[in-house]
């Protein structure tokens, strides 16, 4: 039995906020524990990221500076003035290949509730630049918890009538609440069903994700499709050929803004940290390690093969 | 095995009897069977930390419990709690569904005889701080029974027995929920490495490959070359373990 959110930790400074009370009212059975600062709960070294996944706790907190980050060169940029922000730390999904496992001492979900502070900072930076591309689901899946926390909707409201493109990268499928808005970019991550089943725990099935893509297209959005990470499973060529053919037989590629794709890769420090706790064959494959990055030895060949399957639209290799 | 740290023999006695633990000759007062090892620490943070450290460095322990009495101005005498916060900043991880109520606790250096506190004791902080040097926070547990409403008193053996005995079944249930860490058997890698004189790094590569096979439910090949050849054996072995 998974006991997600059986424990909710609330910073004293936010406990009386309306939004916090609303969130708490959704979990009447949860044990609510007051804390001084979310880092007291989140940072201790003696936690087990993996074990905590059995009963992921929720931490409601106030974020401090910085509120947004400029995307580094390592991150593929689909647009100029690319920024990302972290309205939440960690994710309710549990993908074997997720680098968060190697980045944070805890897998508990930290939700920042001081939206106004984020908005103020975004407003300041964006006014200087004239426009902005802002990903709010870069290292989490914010849509996955939309029904509980409504974070994407709050941001979508904020960017209305502003020259800010808001990217929602997701594996989730709950898109019904979104009316067409020209500056929202849905980026749907897709994987072959056998990869979803084996490595993307708790995520919706491929068919459900394709259905969600069709829904947003019908509303007028032009979504991005993300094939990342591509994983070299057994007979991967057959698997990916069938998969990509299926995707573009159901979705007209002309309705797609662009495709983002890349093979599995990871910083080797994170790789080692994850391998200590997670039992997944991903961490036992014979990769090459170059400049601190773990990746497939035949990455170029895999990429070439995938490219041969993709339709002729805007593409970004990561 | 599961470790239990109690400050006093009085608190421990009902557990010792219930679980049928036998006294050991050791530097501390320790009572054990194959599954449980219980140590008497004496009063206070420092004593608790020292005993916890001793137990965790001399036994293979996968979970450790601080069991004992606590004072409270809020709860009824005899109520039992699983602790979810110590002193505002220490958090045992509670990841299983359990039969207890939960509470925070404040750990003091001296006996507390007044004020408003959910739970107070004199050991929890020392116990927890020592335990995290060995275990992760989901392997560290504190179970406290309210013995008094913040008055100074000396409980008799009889009083303790009455206080604790009705909770023994739930304590046993809780201990049964605690899981040992799973270990994957890689002795086959050791055997092959020994037989073919593999280097340390070759053995590690082989272990990775065997893990890859096991996690994919692929049948392991039988490695049994008629002639060994130091230069080529590793390559030959890895050829058998193709991906
Ligand atoms: S959906 Fe993304 S952020 Fe969430 S676990 Fe998977 S890879 Fe990590």
mmCIF file of N, CA and C in Angstrom, chain A residues 1 3 7 9 12 31 33-36 40-41 45-48 51-52 54-55 198 275 277 279-281 284-286, chain B residues 84-85 88-97 102 128 132-133 135-138 184 207-209 211-212 215-216 243:
data_model
loop_
_atom_site.group_PDB
_atom_site.id
_atom_site.type_symbol
_atom_site.label_atom_id
_atom_site.label_comp_id
_atom_site.label_asym_id
_atom_site.label_seq_id
_atom_site.Cartn_x
_atom_site.Cartn_y
_atom_site.Cartn_z
ATOM 1 N N UNK A 1 0.845 -1.200 0.000
ATOM 2 C CA UNK A 1 0.000 0.000 0.000
ATOM 3 C C UNK A 1 0.885 1.257 0.000
ATOM 4 N N UNK A 3 1.406 5.060 0.874
ATOM 5 C CA UNK A 3 0.816 5.984 1.845
ATOM 6 C C UNK A 3 1.135 7.430 1.495
ATOM 7 N N UNK A 7 1.602 12.053 5.667
ATOM 8 C CA UNK A 7 2.180 13.055 6.556
ATOM 9 C C UNK A 7 2.374 14.357 5.786
ATOM 10 N N UNK A 9 3.901 18.210 6.271
ATOM 11 C CA UNK A 9 4.682 19.122 7.099
ATOM 12 C C UNK A 9 4.419 20.549 6.628
ATOM 13 N N UNK A 12 5.595 26.955 9.849
ATOM 14 C CA UNK A 12 4.767 27.800 10.721
ATOM 15 C C UNK A 12 4.394 29.092 10.017
ATOM 16 N N UNK A 31 -1.572 13.274 8.879
ATOM 17 C CA UNK A 31 -0.938 13.740 10.103
ATOM 18 C C UNK A 31 -0.264 15.063 9.740
ATOM 19 N N UNK A 33 2.125 18.162 10.619
ATOM 20 C CA UNK A 33 3.219 18.418 11.554
ATOM 21 C C UNK A 33 3.831 19.787 11.241
ATOM 22 N N UNK A 34 3.903 20.618 12.237
ATOM 23 C CA UNK A 34 4.473 21.959 12.010
ATOM 24 C C UNK A 34 5.989 21.915 12.024
ATOM 25 N N UNK A 35 6.586 22.722 11.137
ATOM 26 C CA UNK A 35 8.049 22.805 11.100
ATOM 27 C C UNK A 35 8.472 24.266 11.010
ATOM 28 N N UNK A 36 9.720 24.532 11.352
ATOM 29 C CA UNK A 36 10.210 25.909 11.265
ATOM 30 C C UNK A 36 10.579 26.260 9.835
ATOM 31 N N UNK A 40 14.807 21.989 7.292
ATOM 32 C CA UNK A 40 14.982 21.109 8.463
ATOM 33 C C UNK A 40 14.463 19.710 8.151
ATOM 34 N N UNK A 41 13.392 19.656 7.362
ATOM 35 C CA UNK A 41 12.770 18.372 7.048
ATOM 36 C C UNK A 41 13.378 17.737 5.805
ATOM 37 N N UNK A 45 20.947 14.454 5.802
ATOM 38 C CA UNK A 45 21.612 13.457 4.958
ATOM 39 C C UNK A 45 21.146 12.034 5.246
ATOM 40 N N UNK A 46 20.551 11.830 6.418
ATOM 41 C CA UNK A 46 20.269 10.456 6.835
ATOM 42 C C UNK A 46 18.903 9.944 6.387
ATOM 43 N N UNK A 47 18.378 10.521 5.297
ATOM 44 C CA UNK A 47 17.100 10.025 4.780
ATOM 45 C C UNK A 47 17.364 9.062 3.627
ATOM 46 N N UNK A 48 16.383 8.228 3.349
ATOM 47 C CA UNK A 48 16.485 7.360 2.172
ATOM 48 C C UNK A 48 15.468 7.826 1.134
ATOM 49 N N UNK A 51 13.334 4.750 0.118
ATOM 50 C CA UNK A 51 12.357 4.284 1.106
ATOM 51 C C UNK A 51 11.208 5.275 1.231
ATOM 52 N N UNK A 52 11.508 6.548 1.182
ATOM 53 C CA UNK A 52 10.449 7.550 1.344
ATOM 54 C C UNK A 52 9.403 7.474 0.242
ATOM 55 N N UNK A 54 7.745 5.034 -0.521
ATOM 56 C CA UNK A 54 6.613 4.236 -0.033
ATOM 57 C C UNK A 54 5.536 5.098 0.590
ATOM 58 N N UNK A 55 5.930 6.261 1.075
ATOM 59 C CA UNK A 55 4.970 7.120 1.779
ATOM 60 C C UNK A 55 5.460 8.555 1.628
ATOM 61 N N UNK A 198 7.889 -0.395 -17.421
ATOM 62 C CA UNK A 198 9.059 -0.846 -16.679
ATOM 63 C C UNK A 198 9.721 0.288 -15.886
ATOM 64 N N UNK A 275 22.320 4.550 -8.026
ATOM 65 C CA UNK A 275 22.606 3.119 -8.083
ATOM 66 C C UNK A 275 22.669 2.494 -6.678
ATOM 67 N N UNK A 277 20.752 3.065 -4.232
ATOM 68 C CA UNK A 277 19.439 2.846 -3.626
ATOM 69 C C UNK A 277 18.427 2.161 -4.526
ATOM 70 N N UNK A 279 17.056 -0.384 -7.392
ATOM 71 C CA UNK A 279 17.347 -1.601 -8.132
ATOM 72 C C UNK A 279 16.689 -1.510 -9.499
ATOM 73 N N UNK A 280 17.444 -1.040 -10.479
ATOM 74 C CA UNK A 280 16.903 -0.968 -11.829
ATOM 75 C C UNK A 280 18.018 -1.319 -12.799
ATOM 76 N N UNK A 281 17.689 -2.080 -13.809
ATOM 77 C CA UNK A 281 18.740 -2.486 -14.752
ATOM 78 C C UNK A 281 19.357 -1.291 -15.476
ATOM 79 N N UNK A 284 22.803 -0.694 -14.505
ATOM 80 C CA UNK A 284 23.774 -1.789 -14.673
ATOM 81 C C UNK A 284 24.160 -2.008 -16.126
ATOM 82 N N UNK A 285 23.732 -1.115 -16.990
ATOM 83 C CA UNK A 285 24.078 -1.219 -18.399
ATOM 84 C C UNK A 285 25.520 -0.716 -18.584
ATOM 85 N N UNK A 286 26.270 -1.308 -19.514
ATOM 86 C CA UNK A 286 27.652 -0.829 -19.716
ATOM 87 C C UNK A 286 27.716 0.449 -20.564
ATOM 88 N N UNK B 84 6.835 11.531 15.801
ATOM 89 C CA UNK B 84 7.122 11.994 14.440
ATOM 90 C C UNK B 84 7.991 13.243 14.388
ATOM 91 N N UNK B 85 8.293 13.806 15.537
ATOM 92 C CA UNK B 85 9.181 14.987 15.563
ATOM 93 C C UNK B 85 9.814 15.107 16.935
ATOM 94 N N UNK B 88 11.516 19.904 17.402
ATOM 95 C CA UNK B 88 11.391 20.860 16.296
ATOM 96 C C UNK B 88 12.213 20.572 15.048
ATOM 97 N N UNK B 89 13.258 19.745 15.153
ATOM 98 C CA UNK B 89 14.100 19.636 13.951
ATOM 99 C C UNK B 89 14.623 18.234 13.654
ATOM 100 N N UNK B 90 14.178 17.233 14.383
ATOM 101 C CA UNK B 90 14.601 15.865 14.073
ATOM 102 C C UNK B 90 13.349 15.061 13.721
ATOM 103 N N UNK B 91 13.420 14.357 12.600
ATOM 104 C CA UNK B 91 12.210 13.706 12.095
ATOM 105 C C UNK B 91 12.444 12.236 11.756
ATOM 106 N N UNK B 92 11.968 11.322 12.593
ATOM 107 C CA UNK B 92 11.965 9.921 12.167
ATOM 108 C C UNK B 92 10.982 9.818 10.992
ATOM 109 N N UNK B 93 11.270 8.981 10.016
ATOM 110 C CA UNK B 93 10.368 8.841 8.876
ATOM 111 C C UNK B 93 9.371 7.738 9.147
ATOM 112 N N UNK B 94 8.107 8.065 9.102
ATOM 113 C CA UNK B 94 7.084 7.044 9.351
ATOM 114 C C UNK B 94 6.483 6.651 8.007
ATOM 115 N N UNK B 95 6.867 5.491 7.512
ATOM 116 C CA UNK B 95 6.514 5.112 6.139
ATOM 117 C C UNK B 95 5.564 3.929 6.071
ATOM 118 N N UNK B 96 5.151 3.427 7.241
ATOM 119 C CA UNK B 96 4.248 2.278 7.226
ATOM 120 C C UNK B 96 2.970 2.639 7.978
ATOM 121 N N UNK B 97 1.920 1.933 7.644
ATOM 122 C CA UNK B 97 0.695 2.193 8.368
ATOM 123 C C UNK B 97 0.768 1.390 9.670
ATOM 124 N N UNK B 102 0.194 9.394 16.692
ATOM 125 C CA UNK B 102 1.511 10.016 16.552
ATOM 126 C C UNK B 102 1.586 11.293 17.373
ATOM 127 N N UNK B 128 18.277 9.444 18.857
ATOM 128 C CA UNK B 128 18.112 9.699 17.420
ATOM 129 C C UNK B 128 19.426 10.147 16.788
ATOM 130 N N UNK B 132 21.265 7.958 13.683
ATOM 131 C CA UNK B 132 21.410 8.396 12.285
ATOM 132 C C UNK B 132 22.837 8.226 11.760
ATOM 133 N N UNK B 133 23.770 7.968 12.649
ATOM 134 C CA UNK B 133 25.134 7.698 12.172
ATOM 135 C C UNK B 133 25.218 6.297 11.558
ATOM 136 N N UNK B 135 21.959 4.372 10.656
ATOM 137 C CA UNK B 135 20.758 3.988 9.907
ATOM 138 C C UNK B 135 20.118 5.216 9.274
ATOM 139 N N UNK B 136 19.167 4.962 8.370
ATOM 140 C CA UNK B 136 18.398 6.056 7.779
ATOM 141 C C UNK B 136 17.176 6.335 8.647
ATOM 142 N N UNK B 137 16.589 7.484 8.428
ATOM 143 C CA UNK B 137 15.541 7.927 9.358
ATOM 144 C C UNK B 137 14.282 7.057 9.346
ATOM 145 N N UNK B 138 14.076 6.246 8.305
ATOM 146 C CA UNK B 138 12.901 5.365 8.342
ATOM 147 C C UNK B 138 13.196 4.079 9.125
ATOM 148 N N UNK B 184 20.839 -8.932 -2.588
ATOM 149 C CA UNK B 184 20.863 -9.782 -3.771
ATOM 150 C C UNK B 184 22.128 -10.639 -3.731
ATOM 151 N N UNK B 207 29.918 -8.162 -11.855
ATOM 152 C CA UNK B 207 28.782 -7.999 -10.932
ATOM 153 C C UNK B 207 27.695 -7.146 -11.568
ATOM 154 N N UNK B 208 28.109 -6.051 -12.206
ATOM 155 C CA UNK B 208 27.125 -5.192 -12.882
ATOM 156 C C UNK B 208 26.338 -5.987 -13.910
ATOM 157 N N UNK B 209 27.071 -6.800 -14.651
ATOM 158 C CA UNK B 209 26.418 -7.557 -15.716
ATOM 159 C C UNK B 209 25.451 -8.587 -15.134
ATOM 160 N N UNK B 211 23.909 -8.362 -12.315
ATOM 161 C CA UNK B 211 22.742 -7.595 -11.845
ATOM 162 C C UNK B 211 21.816 -7.280 -13.018
ATOM 163 N N UNK B 212 22.405 -6.885 -14.130
ATOM 164 C CA UNK B 212 21.590 -6.560 -15.311
ATOM 165 C C UNK B 212 20.763 -7.779 -15.726
ATOM 166 N N UNK B 215 17.998 -8.512 -12.999
ATOM 167 C CA UNK B 215 16.898 -7.539 -13.014
ATOM 168 C C UNK B 215 16.040 -7.657 -14.263
ATOM 169 N N UNK B 216 16.557 -8.313 -15.271
ATOM 170 C CA UNK B 216 15.769 -8.548 -16.482
ATOM 171 C C UNK B 216 15.271 -9.987 -16.575
ATOM 172 N N UNK B 243 24.835 -8.481 -23.833
ATOM 173 C CA UNK B 243 23.587 -7.719 -23.669
ATOM 174 C C UNK B 243 22.987 -7.488 -25.044
#
